[in-house]
Tab-separated table of C-alpha atoms in Angstrom:
chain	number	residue	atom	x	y	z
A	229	UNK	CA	-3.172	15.377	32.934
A	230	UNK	CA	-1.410	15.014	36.085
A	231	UNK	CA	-0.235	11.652	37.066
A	232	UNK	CA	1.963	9.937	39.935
A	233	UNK	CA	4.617	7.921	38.140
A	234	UNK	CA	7.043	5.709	40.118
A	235	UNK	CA	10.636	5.367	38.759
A	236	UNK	CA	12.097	1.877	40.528
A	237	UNK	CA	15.576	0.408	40.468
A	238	UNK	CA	18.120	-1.407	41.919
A	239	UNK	CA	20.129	0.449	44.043
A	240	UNK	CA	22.894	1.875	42.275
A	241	UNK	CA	21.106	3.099	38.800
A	242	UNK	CA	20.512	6.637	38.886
A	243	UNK	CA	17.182	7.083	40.712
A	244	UNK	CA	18.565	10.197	42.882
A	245	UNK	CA	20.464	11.343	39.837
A	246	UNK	CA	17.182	11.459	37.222
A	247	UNK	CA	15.229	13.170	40.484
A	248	UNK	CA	17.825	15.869	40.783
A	249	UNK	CA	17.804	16.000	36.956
A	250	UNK	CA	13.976	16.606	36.800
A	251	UNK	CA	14.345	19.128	39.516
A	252	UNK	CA	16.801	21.079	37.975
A	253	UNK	CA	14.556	21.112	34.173
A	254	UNK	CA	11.790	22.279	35.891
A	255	UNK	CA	13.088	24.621	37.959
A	256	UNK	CA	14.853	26.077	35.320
A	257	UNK	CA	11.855	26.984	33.620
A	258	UNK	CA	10.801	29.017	36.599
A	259	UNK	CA	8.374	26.321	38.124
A	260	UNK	CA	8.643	25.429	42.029
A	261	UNK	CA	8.757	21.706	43.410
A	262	UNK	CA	8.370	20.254	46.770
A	263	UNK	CA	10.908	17.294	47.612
A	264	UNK	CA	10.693	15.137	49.882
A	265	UNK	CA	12.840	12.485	50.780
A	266	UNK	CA	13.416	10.003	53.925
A	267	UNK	CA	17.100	8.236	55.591
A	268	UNK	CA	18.973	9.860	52.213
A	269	UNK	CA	23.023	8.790	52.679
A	270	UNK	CA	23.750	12.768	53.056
A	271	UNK	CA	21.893	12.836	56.225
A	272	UNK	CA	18.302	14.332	57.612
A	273	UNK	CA	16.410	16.765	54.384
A	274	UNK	CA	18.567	16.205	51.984
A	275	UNK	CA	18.084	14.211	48.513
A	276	UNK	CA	21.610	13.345	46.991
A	277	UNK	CA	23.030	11.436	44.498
A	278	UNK	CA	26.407	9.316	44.377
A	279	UNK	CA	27.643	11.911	41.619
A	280	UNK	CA	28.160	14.158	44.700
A	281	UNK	CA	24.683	16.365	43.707
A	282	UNK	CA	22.808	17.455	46.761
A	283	UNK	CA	19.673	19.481	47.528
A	284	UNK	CA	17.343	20.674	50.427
A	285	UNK	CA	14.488	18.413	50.646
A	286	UNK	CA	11.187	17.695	53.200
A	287	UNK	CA	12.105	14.760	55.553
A	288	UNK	CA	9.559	12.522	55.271
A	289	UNK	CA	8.582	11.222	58.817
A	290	UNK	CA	6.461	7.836	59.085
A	291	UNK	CA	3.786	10.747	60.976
A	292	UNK	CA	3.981	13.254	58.272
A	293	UNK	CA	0.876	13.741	56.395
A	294	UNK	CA	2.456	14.585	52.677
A	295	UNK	CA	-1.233	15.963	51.400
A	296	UNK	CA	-1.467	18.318	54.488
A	297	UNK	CA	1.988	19.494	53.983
A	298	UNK	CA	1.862	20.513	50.511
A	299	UNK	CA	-2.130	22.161	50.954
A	300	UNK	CA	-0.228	24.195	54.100
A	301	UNK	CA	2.670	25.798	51.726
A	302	UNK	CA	-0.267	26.772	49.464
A	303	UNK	CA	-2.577	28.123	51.859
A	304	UNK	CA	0.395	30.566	52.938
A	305	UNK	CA	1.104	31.882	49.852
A	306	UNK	CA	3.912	29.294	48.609
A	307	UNK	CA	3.930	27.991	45.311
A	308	UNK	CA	4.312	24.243	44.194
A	309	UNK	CA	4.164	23.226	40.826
A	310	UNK	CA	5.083	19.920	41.428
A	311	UNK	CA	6.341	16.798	43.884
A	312	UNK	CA	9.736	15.145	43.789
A	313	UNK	CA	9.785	12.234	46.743
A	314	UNK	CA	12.814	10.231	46.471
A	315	UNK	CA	13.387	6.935	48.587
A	316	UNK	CA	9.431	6.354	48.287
A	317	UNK	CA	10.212	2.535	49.401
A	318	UNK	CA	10.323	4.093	52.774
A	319	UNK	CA	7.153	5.642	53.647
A	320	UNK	CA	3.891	4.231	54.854
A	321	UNK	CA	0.936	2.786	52.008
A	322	UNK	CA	-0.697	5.912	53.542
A	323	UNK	CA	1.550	8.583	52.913
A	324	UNK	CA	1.482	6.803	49.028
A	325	UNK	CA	-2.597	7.165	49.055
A	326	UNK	CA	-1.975	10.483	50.088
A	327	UNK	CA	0.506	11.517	47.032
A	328	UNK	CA	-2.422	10.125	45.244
A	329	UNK	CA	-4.769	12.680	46.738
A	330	UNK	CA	-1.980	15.430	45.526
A	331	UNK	CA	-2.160	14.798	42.109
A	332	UNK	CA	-6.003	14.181	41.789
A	333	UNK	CA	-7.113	16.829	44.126
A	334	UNK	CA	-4.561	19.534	43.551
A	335	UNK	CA	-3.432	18.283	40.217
A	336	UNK	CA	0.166	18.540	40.082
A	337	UNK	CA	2.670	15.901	38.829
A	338	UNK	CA	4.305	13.626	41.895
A	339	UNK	CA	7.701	11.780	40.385
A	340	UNK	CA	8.452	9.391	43.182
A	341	UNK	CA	11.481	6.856	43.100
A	342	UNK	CA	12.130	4.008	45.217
A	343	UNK	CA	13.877	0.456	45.181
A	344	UNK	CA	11.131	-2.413	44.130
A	345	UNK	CA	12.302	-4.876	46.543
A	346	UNK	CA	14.479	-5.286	49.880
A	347	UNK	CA	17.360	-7.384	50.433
A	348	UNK	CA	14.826	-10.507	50.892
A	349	UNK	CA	13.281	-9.778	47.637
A	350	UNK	CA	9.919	-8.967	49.303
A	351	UNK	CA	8.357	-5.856	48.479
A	352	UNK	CA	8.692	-2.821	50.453
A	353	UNK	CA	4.988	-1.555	51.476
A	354	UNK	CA	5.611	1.889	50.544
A	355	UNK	CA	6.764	0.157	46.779
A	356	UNK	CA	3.910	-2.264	46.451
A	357	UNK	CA	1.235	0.652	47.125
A	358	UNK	CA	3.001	2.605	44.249
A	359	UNK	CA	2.488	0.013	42.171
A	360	UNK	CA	-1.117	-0.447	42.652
A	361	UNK	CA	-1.580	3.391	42.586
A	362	UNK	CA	0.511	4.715	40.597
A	363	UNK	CA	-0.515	6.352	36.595
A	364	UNK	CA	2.629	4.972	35.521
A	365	UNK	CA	5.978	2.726	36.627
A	366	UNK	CA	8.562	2.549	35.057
A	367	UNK	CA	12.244	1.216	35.211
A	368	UNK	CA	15.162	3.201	35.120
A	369	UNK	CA	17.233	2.089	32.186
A	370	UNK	CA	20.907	2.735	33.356
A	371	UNK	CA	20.979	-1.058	34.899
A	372	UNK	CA	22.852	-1.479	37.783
A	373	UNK	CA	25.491	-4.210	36.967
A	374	UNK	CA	26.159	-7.620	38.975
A	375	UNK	CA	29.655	-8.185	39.316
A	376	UNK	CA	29.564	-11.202	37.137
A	377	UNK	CA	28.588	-8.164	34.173
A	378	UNK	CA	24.883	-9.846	34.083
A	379	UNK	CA	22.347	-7.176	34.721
A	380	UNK	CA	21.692	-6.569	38.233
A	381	UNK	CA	18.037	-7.112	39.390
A	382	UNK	CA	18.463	-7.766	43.318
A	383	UNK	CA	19.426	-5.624	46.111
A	384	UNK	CA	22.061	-8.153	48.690
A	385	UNK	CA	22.539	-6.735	52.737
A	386	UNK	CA	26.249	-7.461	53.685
A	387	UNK	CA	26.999	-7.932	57.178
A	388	UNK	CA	30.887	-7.855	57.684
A	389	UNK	CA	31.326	-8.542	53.829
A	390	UNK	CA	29.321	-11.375	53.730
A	391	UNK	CA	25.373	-11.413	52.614
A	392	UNK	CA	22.555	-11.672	54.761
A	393	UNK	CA	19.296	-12.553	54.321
A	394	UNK	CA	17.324	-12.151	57.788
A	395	UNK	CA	17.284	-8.378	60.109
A	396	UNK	CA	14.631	-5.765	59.971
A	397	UNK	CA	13.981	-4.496	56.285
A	398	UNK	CA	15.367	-1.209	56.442
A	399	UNK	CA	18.177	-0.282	57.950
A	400	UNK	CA	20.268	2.518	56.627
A	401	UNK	CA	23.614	1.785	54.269
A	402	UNK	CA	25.054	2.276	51.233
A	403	UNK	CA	26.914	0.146	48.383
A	404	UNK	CA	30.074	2.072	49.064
A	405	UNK	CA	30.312	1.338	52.851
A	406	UNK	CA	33.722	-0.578	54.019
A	407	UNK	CA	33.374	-4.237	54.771
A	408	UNK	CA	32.999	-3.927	58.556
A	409	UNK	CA	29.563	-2.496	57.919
A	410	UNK	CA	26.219	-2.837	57.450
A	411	UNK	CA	26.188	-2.158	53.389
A	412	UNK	CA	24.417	-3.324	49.923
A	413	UNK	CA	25.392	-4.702	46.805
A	414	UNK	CA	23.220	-5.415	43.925
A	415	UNK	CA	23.762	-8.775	41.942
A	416	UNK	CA	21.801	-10.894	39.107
A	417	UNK	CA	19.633	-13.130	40.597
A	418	UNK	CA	21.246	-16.476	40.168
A	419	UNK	CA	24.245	-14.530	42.393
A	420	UNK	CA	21.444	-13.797	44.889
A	421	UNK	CA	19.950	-16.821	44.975
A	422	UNK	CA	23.648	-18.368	45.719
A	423	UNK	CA	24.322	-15.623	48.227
A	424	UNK	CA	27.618	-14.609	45.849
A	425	UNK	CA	28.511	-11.312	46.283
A	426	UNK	CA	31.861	-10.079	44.868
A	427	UNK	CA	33.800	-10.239	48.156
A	428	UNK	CA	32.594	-13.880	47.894
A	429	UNK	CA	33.378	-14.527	44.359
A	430	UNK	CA	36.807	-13.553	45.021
A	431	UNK	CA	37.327	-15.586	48.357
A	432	UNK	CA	36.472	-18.965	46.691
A	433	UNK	CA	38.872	-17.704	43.369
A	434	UNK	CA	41.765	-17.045	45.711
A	435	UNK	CA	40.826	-20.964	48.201
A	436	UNK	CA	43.573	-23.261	47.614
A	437	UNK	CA	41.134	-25.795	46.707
A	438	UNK	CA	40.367	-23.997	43.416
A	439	UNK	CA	44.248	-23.184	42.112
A	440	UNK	CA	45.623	-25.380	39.507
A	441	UNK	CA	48.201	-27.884	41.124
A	442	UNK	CA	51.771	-27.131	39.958
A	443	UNK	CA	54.288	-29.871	39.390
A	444	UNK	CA	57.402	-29.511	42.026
């Protein structure tokens, strides 16, 4: 049977990676996918992951109807055997009912991945529809890692290297951006909750008020 399963994740563990990955199994045994993707880090229609692997890919606009799209390549003759949308935390609760109506109306297979929560830990629409519609979730198991080592569960927003917690809940960025810019880092929760990211950690290890005092 068909189903729409939802792979979730910090940022950081892989999603991108096990999309391409499922792309290229499948398309290696001759069948034909539709991806779509929306703000990926290698610019406009493209799905990429951080192990430099890039494809062509549908750009997902808020006003794009994903069910008319795919029922248009078929009615011209194109074949689709099944769906690939990657950064699915991005689109509308409707375009997610309407990946619904792909796999129970046309019956093919929609593998959609997407970060849970944003950098406030509130779920992002297009993610909480997913998970109420959705056949099946389930977690990536490469875990992202905190820079403590403890498993990371929360995505952080760094303005200027230091972690924010209020701003509009998407805004495009990476965890590989230099400190001057608007970038993510994922950290355990306890880190989140203390607003520690790394760049923090290692200010207050370096403050004088933390090194041992040596006799003169």
């Amino acid at each position: 049977m068909p189903e729409l399963v939802f792979f979730s994740g910090t940022m950081d563990c892989g999603k991108s990676t096990l999309a391409l990955q499922i792309e290229h199994n499948r398309s290696a045994r001759g069948l034909v996918g539709m991806i779509f993707t929306r703000d990926d880090r290698a610019g406009e229609g493209k799905l990429s992951s951080r192990l430099g692997l890039v494809t062509d890919a549908v750009e997902a606009e808020p006003d794009l109807d994903l069910y008319g799209h795919v029922v248009e390549s078929l009615s011209q003759g194109g074949k689709v055997d099944y769906v690939i949308v990657d950064e699915a935390q991005f689109l509308a609760p409707g375009q997610i009912d309407q990946l619904a109506r792909v796999v129970d109306d046309l019956e093919l297979d929609v593998f959609a991945f997407g970060i849970t929560t944003d950098f406030r830990t509130r779920l992002f629409p297009g993610s909480q529809r997913l998970i109420e519609l959705a056949d099946r979730v389930e977690t990536l198991q490469v875990e992202a890692m905190c820079w403590c080592g403890a498993r990371a569960t929360h995505n952080a927003r760094t303005v200027g290297g230091e972690m924010v917690v209020e701003g509009e809940q998407v805004v495009v960025g990476d965890v590989d951006r230099s400190m001057a810019e608007v970038g993510y880092e994922v950290l355990c929760r306890r880190h989140h909750r203390k607003r520690m990211t790394s760049a923090a950690a290692r200010a207050a290890a370096l403050s004088p008020d933390v090194l041992p005092i040596v006799p003169a």
